[in-house]
mmCIF file of C-alpha atoms in Angstrom:
data_model
loop_
_atom_site.group_PDB
_atom_site.id
_atom_site.type_symbol
_atom_site.label_atom_id
_atom_site.label_comp_id
_atom_site.label_asym_id
_atom_site.label_seq_id
_atom_site.Cartn_x
_atom_site.Cartn_y
_atom_site.Cartn_z
ATOM 1 C CA MET A 773 104.796 -43.019 -8.215
ATOM 2 C CA ASP A 774 103.162 -41.452 -5.153
ATOM 3 C CA SER A 775 100.643 -43.935 -3.736
ATOM 4 C CA ARG A 776 99.030 -41.356 -1.438
ATOM 5 C CA ASN A 777 95.617 -40.067 -2.406
ATOM 6 C CA HIS A 778 94.654 -36.408 -2.717
ATOM 7 C CA VAL A 779 93.173 -36.202 0.775
ATOM 8 C CA GLU A 780 96.258 -37.726 2.405
ATOM 9 C CA ILE A 781 98.561 -35.314 0.597
ATOM 10 C CA LYS A 782 96.401 -32.340 1.536
ATOM 11 C CA GLU A 783 96.450 -33.340 5.209
ATOM 12 C CA GLU A 784 100.231 -33.689 5.121
ATOM 13 C CA LEU A 785 100.551 -30.181 3.671
ATOM 14 C CA LYS A 786 98.251 -28.759 6.357
ATOM 15 C CA LYS A 787 100.303 -30.449 9.056
ATOM 16 C CA ALA A 788 103.568 -29.192 7.573
ATOM 17 C CA ALA A 789 102.296 -25.607 7.623
ATOM 18 C CA ALA A 790 101.062 -25.969 11.203
ATOM 19 C CA LEU A 791 104.346 -27.402 12.444
ATOM 20 C CA ALA A 792 106.297 -24.650 10.675
ATOM 21 C CA SER A 793 104.379 -22.013 12.636
ATOM 22 C CA VAL A 794 105.492 -23.179 16.083
ATOM 23 C CA LYS A 795 108.938 -21.604 15.692
ATOM 24 C CA TYR A 796 107.253 -18.257 16.329
ATOM 25 C CA ILE A 797 105.913 -19.389 19.708
ATOM 26 C CA ARG A 798 107.879 -18.124 22.717
ATOM 27 C CA ASP A 799 107.678 -19.065 26.403
ATOM 28 C CA GLY A 800 105.180 -16.975 28.323
ATOM 29 C CA MET A 801 102.989 -16.270 25.316
ATOM 30 C CA THR A 802 99.231 -16.123 25.289
ATOM 31 C CA LEU A 803 98.206 -17.793 22.049
ATOM 32 C CA GLY A 804 95.048 -17.427 20.014
ATOM 33 C CA LEU A 805 94.163 -20.927 18.841
ATOM 34 C CA GLY A 806 92.066 -21.236 15.715
ATOM 35 C CA THR A 807 89.419 -23.705 14.672
ATOM 36 C CA GLY A 808 89.389 -26.300 11.921
ATOM 37 C CA SER A 809 91.357 -29.120 10.380
ATOM 38 C CA THR A 810 94.623 -27.195 9.950
ATOM 39 C CA ALA A 811 94.483 -25.616 13.403
ATOM 40 C CA TYR A 812 93.999 -29.125 14.812
ATOM 41 C CA TYR A 813 97.616 -30.004 14.012
ATOM 42 C CA LEU A 814 98.846 -26.800 15.640
ATOM 43 C CA ILE A 815 96.851 -27.420 18.815
ATOM 44 C CA GLN A 816 98.274 -30.925 19.079
ATOM 45 C CA GLU A 817 101.789 -29.487 18.889
ATOM 46 C CA VAL A 818 101.052 -26.743 21.433
ATOM 47 C CA GLY A 819 99.771 -29.430 23.784
ATOM 48 C CA ALA A 820 103.046 -31.312 23.405
ATOM 49 C CA MET A 821 104.963 -28.114 24.149
ATOM 50 C CA VAL A 822 102.963 -27.514 27.338
ATOM 51 C CA ARG A 823 103.524 -31.083 28.500
ATOM 52 C CA ALA A 824 107.244 -30.566 27.894
ATOM 53 C CA GLY A 825 107.215 -27.655 30.324
ATOM 54 C CA ARG A 826 106.677 -24.640 28.066
ATOM 55 C CA ALA A 827 104.817 -21.783 29.775
ATOM 56 C CA LEU A 828 101.922 -21.154 27.399
ATOM 57 C CA GLN A 829 98.242 -20.325 27.688
ATOM 58 C CA ALA A 830 95.562 -19.813 25.082
ATOM 59 C CA ALA A 831 92.427 -17.952 24.098
ATOM 60 C CA VAL A 832 90.263 -20.232 21.974
ATOM 61 C CA THR A 833 87.983 -19.489 19.028
ATOM 62 C CA SER A 834 85.399 -22.236 19.485
ATOM 63 C CA GLU A 835 84.037 -24.761 21.930
ATOM 64 C CA ALA A 836 85.564 -27.534 19.812
ATOM 65 C CA THR A 837 89.002 -25.958 20.086
ATOM 66 C CA GLU A 838 88.561 -25.463 23.829
ATOM 67 C CA LYS A 839 87.607 -29.114 24.304
ATOM 68 C CA LEU A 840 90.670 -30.275 22.384
ATOM 69 C CA ALA A 841 93.009 -27.831 24.122
ATOM 70 C CA VAL A 842 91.797 -28.800 27.591
ATOM 71 C CA SER A 843 92.218 -32.488 26.763
ATOM 72 C CA LEU A 844 95.849 -31.757 25.878
ATOM 73 C CA GLY A 845 96.539 -29.812 29.074
ATOM 74 C CA ILE A 846 96.683 -26.329 27.531
ATOM 75 C CA PRO A 847 95.663 -23.616 30.061
ATOM 76 C CA ILE A 848 92.684 -21.598 28.787
ATOM 77 C CA ILE A 849 92.070 -17.898 29.422
ATOM 78 C CA ARG A 850 88.882 -15.895 28.936
ATOM 79 C CA PRO A 851 88.700 -12.575 27.070
ATOM 80 C CA GLU A 852 88.857 -10.080 29.912
ATOM 81 C CA THR A 853 90.005 -6.488 30.317
ATOM 82 C CA GLY A 854 93.775 -6.134 30.247
ATOM 83 C CA ILE A 855 94.471 -9.483 28.593
ATOM 84 C CA LYS A 856 96.120 -9.464 25.193
ATOM 85 C CA VAL A 857 96.960 -12.225 22.762
ATOM 86 C CA ASP A 858 100.600 -12.329 21.737
ATOM 87 C CA LEU A 859 100.166 -14.558 18.696
ATOM 88 C CA ALA A 860 97.070 -15.927 16.964
ATOM 89 C CA ILE A 861 97.445 -18.846 14.560
ATOM 90 C CA ASP A 862 94.554 -20.115 12.456
ATOM 91 C CA GLY A 863 93.645 -21.596 9.107
ATOM 92 C CA VAL A 864 91.786 -19.994 6.190
ATOM 93 C CA ASP A 865 89.290 -21.173 3.593
ATOM 94 C CA GLU A 866 90.807 -19.088 0.797
ATOM 95 C CA ILE A 867 93.173 -16.143 0.419
ATOM 96 C CA ASP A 868 94.098 -13.996 -2.572
ATOM 97 C CA ASP A 869 97.302 -12.228 -3.610
ATOM 98 C CA SER A 870 96.351 -9.072 -1.696
ATOM 99 C CA PHE A 871 96.065 -11.021 1.589
ATOM 100 C CA CYS A 872 92.281 -10.715 1.718
ATOM 101 C CA ALA A 873 90.832 -13.951 3.029
ATOM 102 C CA VAL A 874 87.600 -15.793 3.656
ATOM 103 C CA LYS A 875 87.281 -17.778 6.865
ATOM 104 C CA GLY A 876 84.463 -19.381 8.775
ATOM 105 C CA GLY A 877 83.825 -22.666 7.031
ATOM 106 C CA GLY A 878 83.732 -24.257 10.462
ATOM 107 C CA GLY A 879 81.261 -21.688 11.761
ATOM 108 C CA ALA A 880 83.641 -19.970 14.207
ATOM 109 C CA LEU A 881 84.193 -16.771 12.231
ATOM 110 C CA LEU A 882 82.923 -14.331 14.873
ATOM 111 C CA ARG A 883 85.157 -15.606 17.672
ATOM 112 C CA GLU A 884 88.036 -16.018 15.214
ATOM 113 C CA LYS A 885 87.770 -12.347 14.311
ATOM 114 C CA VAL A 886 87.494 -11.255 17.957
ATOM 115 C CA VAL A 887 90.692 -13.125 18.854
ATOM 116 C CA ALA A 888 92.597 -12.082 15.723
ATOM 117 C CA ARG A 889 91.744 -8.422 16.248
ATOM 118 C CA ARG A 890 93.121 -8.595 19.803
ATOM 119 C CA ALA A 891 96.351 -10.325 18.760
ATOM 120 C CA GLU A 892 99.709 -8.593 18.488
ATOM 121 C CA GLN A 893 100.635 -10.957 15.655
ATOM 122 C CA VAL A 894 98.521 -13.125 13.365
ATOM 123 C CA ILE A 895 99.720 -16.093 11.321
ATOM 124 C CA TRP A 896 97.518 -18.036 8.938
ATOM 125 C CA ILE A 897 98.455 -21.600 8.085
ATOM 126 C CA MET A 898 97.166 -23.542 5.100
ATOM 127 C CA ASP A 899 97.801 -25.979 2.291
ATOM 128 C CA GLU A 900 98.384 -24.596 -1.194
ATOM 129 C CA SER A 901 94.806 -25.234 -2.359
ATOM 130 C CA LYS A 902 93.710 -22.226 -0.275
ATOM 131 C CA LEU A 903 95.617 -19.794 -2.516
ATOM 132 C CA VAL A 904 93.222 -18.297 -5.078
ATOM 133 C CA LYS A 905 93.329 -15.562 -7.701
ATOM 134 C CA ARG A 906 89.818 -14.395 -6.870
ATOM 135 C CA LEU A 907 87.863 -14.707 -3.641
ATOM 136 C CA GLY A 908 84.448 -16.291 -3.911
ATOM 137 C CA THR A 909 85.252 -19.836 -4.958
ATOM 138 C CA PHE A 910 84.411 -20.815 -1.380
ATOM 139 C CA PRO A 911 80.980 -19.757 0.005
ATOM 140 C CA PHE A 912 81.302 -16.547 1.976
ATOM 141 C CA PRO A 913 79.819 -17.018 5.482
ATOM 142 C CA ALA A 914 78.018 -14.457 7.598
ATOM 143 C CA GLU A 915 76.909 -15.015 11.184
ATOM 144 C CA VAL A 916 73.377 -13.698 11.621
ATOM 145 C CA LEU A 917 70.730 -13.423 14.290
ATOM 146 C CA PRO A 918 68.102 -16.133 13.781
ATOM 147 C CA PHE A 919 65.501 -13.365 14.089
ATOM 148 C CA GLY A 920 65.294 -11.666 10.697
ATOM 149 C CA SER A 921 67.705 -14.071 8.998
ATOM 150 C CA ALA A 922 65.304 -14.464 6.069
ATOM 151 C CA TRP A 923 65.279 -10.689 5.631
ATOM 152 C CA ALA A 924 69.069 -10.645 5.746
ATOM 153 C CA ALA A 925 69.090 -13.248 2.965
ATOM 154 C CA GLU A 926 66.761 -11.039 0.921
ATOM 155 C CA ALA A 927 69.119 -8.095 1.446
ATOM 156 C CA VAL A 928 71.993 -10.221 0.127
ATOM 157 C CA LYS A 929 69.921 -10.913 -2.980
ATOM 158 C CA GLU A 930 69.511 -7.158 -3.472
ATOM 159 C CA LEU A 931 73.319 -6.930 -3.519
ATOM 160 C CA GLY A 932 73.395 -9.465 -6.348
ATOM 161 C CA GLY A 933 74.198 -12.532 -4.269
ATOM 162 C CA THR A 934 72.480 -15.658 -3.042
ATOM 163 C CA ALA A 935 72.336 -16.663 0.617
ATOM 164 C CA VAL A 936 71.591 -20.132 1.947
ATOM 165 C CA CYS A 937 71.072 -20.876 5.628
ATOM 166 C CA ARG A 938 73.660 -23.479 6.617
ATOM 167 C CA GLN A 939 72.080 -26.739 7.751
ATOM 168 C CA ARG A 940 73.089 -29.580 10.047
ATOM 169 C CA ASP A 941 70.922 -32.682 10.400
ATOM 170 C CA GLY A 942 68.061 -30.965 8.633
ATOM 171 C CA ARG A 943 68.030 -27.928 10.922
ATOM 172 C CA PRO A 944 69.844 -24.578 10.870
ATOM 173 C CA PHE A 945 73.460 -24.861 11.981
ATOM 174 C CA VAL A 946 73.823 -23.086 15.333
ATOM 175 C CA THR A 947 77.095 -21.351 16.171
ATOM 176 C CA ASP A 948 78.730 -21.393 19.600
ATOM 177 C CA ASN A 949 77.137 -17.970 20.076
ATOM 178 C CA GLY A 950 73.616 -19.272 19.402
ATOM 179 C CA ASN A 951 73.354 -17.697 15.957
ATOM 180 C CA TRP A 952 72.946 -18.984 12.401
ATOM 181 C CA ILE A 953 75.223 -18.917 9.360
ATOM 182 C CA LEU A 954 74.299 -17.691 5.893
ATOM 183 C CA ASP A 955 76.561 -19.081 3.160
ATOM 184 C CA ILE A 956 76.712 -16.427 0.465
ATOM 185 C CA SER A 957 77.765 -16.593 -3.176
ATOM 186 C CA PHE A 958 78.329 -13.790 -5.672
ATOM 187 C CA SER A 959 78.726 -14.117 -9.434
ATOM 188 C CA GLU A 960 82.098 -13.322 -11.002
ATOM 189 C CA ASN A 961 80.856 -10.042 -12.505
ATOM 190 C CA ILE A 962 80.283 -8.569 -9.036
ATOM 191 C CA ASP A 963 83.029 -6.822 -7.044
ATOM 192 C CA PHE A 964 83.389 -9.448 -4.328
ATOM 193 C CA LEU A 965 85.244 -7.278 -1.838
ATOM 194 C CA ALA A 966 82.757 -4.409 -2.082
ATOM 195 C CA ALA A 967 79.770 -6.756 -1.877
ATOM 196 C CA ALA A 968 81.225 -8.654 1.085
ATOM 197 C CA LYS A 969 81.805 -5.405 2.963
ATOM 198 C CA ALA A 970 78.227 -4.329 2.175
ATOM 199 C CA VAL A 971 76.907 -7.557 3.716
ATOM 200 C CA ARG A 972 78.416 -6.488 7.038
ATOM 201 C CA GLY A 973 76.080 -3.502 7.071
ATOM 202 C CA ILE A 974 72.875 -5.537 6.749
ATOM 203 C CA PRO A 975 70.769 -5.376 9.940
ATOM 204 C CA GLY A 976 70.956 -8.729 11.705
ATOM 205 C CA VAL A 977 74.398 -9.584 10.320
ATOM 206 C CA LEU A 978 76.742 -9.790 13.305
ATOM 207 C CA GLU A 979 79.973 -10.501 11.447
ATOM 208 C CA THR A 980 81.227 -11.879 8.160
ATOM 209 C CA GLY A 981 83.990 -14.228 7.118
ATOM 210 C CA LEU A 982 85.884 -11.530 5.240
ATOM 211 C CA PHE A 983 89.291 -10.998 6.866
ATOM 212 C CA ASP A 984 90.806 -8.117 4.915
ATOM 213 C CA LYS A 985 94.593 -8.020 5.381
ATOM 214 C CA PHE A 986 94.293 -9.252 8.976
ATOM 215 C CA CYS A 987 97.391 -11.429 9.101
ATOM 216 C CA ASP A 988 101.059 -10.570 9.445
ATOM 217 C CA ARG A 989 102.245 -13.732 7.735
ATOM 218 C CA ILE A 990 101.014 -16.795 5.890
ATOM 219 C CA ILE A 991 102.626 -20.220 6.029
ATOM 220 C CA VAL A 992 101.707 -22.511 3.153
ATOM 221 C CA GLY A 993 102.325 -26.224 2.834
ATOM 222 C CA THR A 994 103.111 -27.029 -0.804
ATOM 223 C CA LYS A 995 104.263 -30.151 -2.618
ATOM 224 C CA GLU A 996 107.650 -28.455 -2.998
ATOM 225 C CA GLY A 997 107.927 -27.639 0.703
ATOM 226 C CA VAL A 998 106.718 -25.026 3.174
ATOM 227 C CA ARG A 999 106.582 -21.439 1.941
ATOM 228 C CA GLU A 1000 106.194 -18.285 4.020
ATOM 229 C CA ARG A 1001 105.151 -14.787 3.019
ATOM 230 C CA ARG A 1002 105.010 -11.648 5.100
ATOM 231 C CA ASN A 1003 101.994 -9.432 4.459
ATOM 232 C CA PRO A 1004 103.284 -6.294 2.690
ATOM 233 C CA PHE A 1005 99.867 -4.629 2.925
ATOM 234 C CA LYS A 1006 99.679 -4.578 6.726
ATOM 235 C CA THR A 1007 101.186 -1.340 7.977
ATOM 236 C CA SER A 1008 100.684 -1.668 11.743
ATOM 237 C CA GLY A 1009 103.770 -1.257 13.874
ATOM 238 C CA ASN A 1010 103.628 -4.845 15.073
ATOM 239 C CA SER A 1011 103.685 -6.479 11.642
ATOM 240 C CA GLU A 1012 107.365 -7.416 11.803
ATOM 241 C CA MET A 1013 108.050 -10.779 13.452
ATOM 242 C CA HIS A 1014 111.259 -11.661 15.251
ATOM 243 C CA GLY A 1015 113.201 -14.372 13.493
ATOM 244 C CA ALA A 1016 110.915 -14.352 10.450
ATOM 245 C CA LYS A 1017 112.154 -15.858 7.238
ATOM 246 C CA ALA A 1018 110.339 -14.316 4.293
ATOM 247 C CA GLU A 1019 110.307 -15.114 0.628
#
């Protein structure tokens, strides 16, 4: 009988997925490092690679990730003209069979999307609990300007959803960009994808946590082992990864 509790098992699956992703890292790469509990294991491993002499540098998606990366000796770059990201690796909050995902539970969705959009390749790492049949089981985040955030929430209501301003210590949660987060829910009878895309058009909404077919590959830690899937819906010329092993 397995004496580990649910949380311990989940963390082991996250770590397994993160460690499986490092085989795609090559010397000389500029990496996009994600934010969150799964990305934490990846960043630890990248730090070990740098200390072992691997030539790597990284663009980071949050101040928390930057602090961790710097503590591990990972060189940090800033998003400037002419700089590209070779490979971005990050976690997700949930992802469906069509490779549409929701991210941003940690509040870093805007920077995560900026880095992922600039990346030649994108890998998402996760434990198996993140695989869902329908998006919307996890609150859908939107980064909004504090000014007019209440009006943005009202506009979400007009779309058939509910929006709650994320709190921390009794005050609005403030992102690294100085903005707020609305956590949005839609009922099952509403077309989630259409509604989520409509949220992006609300004045004051800077970005949402909908990542529609962004990744080239997912790596999933399961109780039966690590599974990988290439994204068949992404048609960009850079979607094929050297040395990839697909299901």
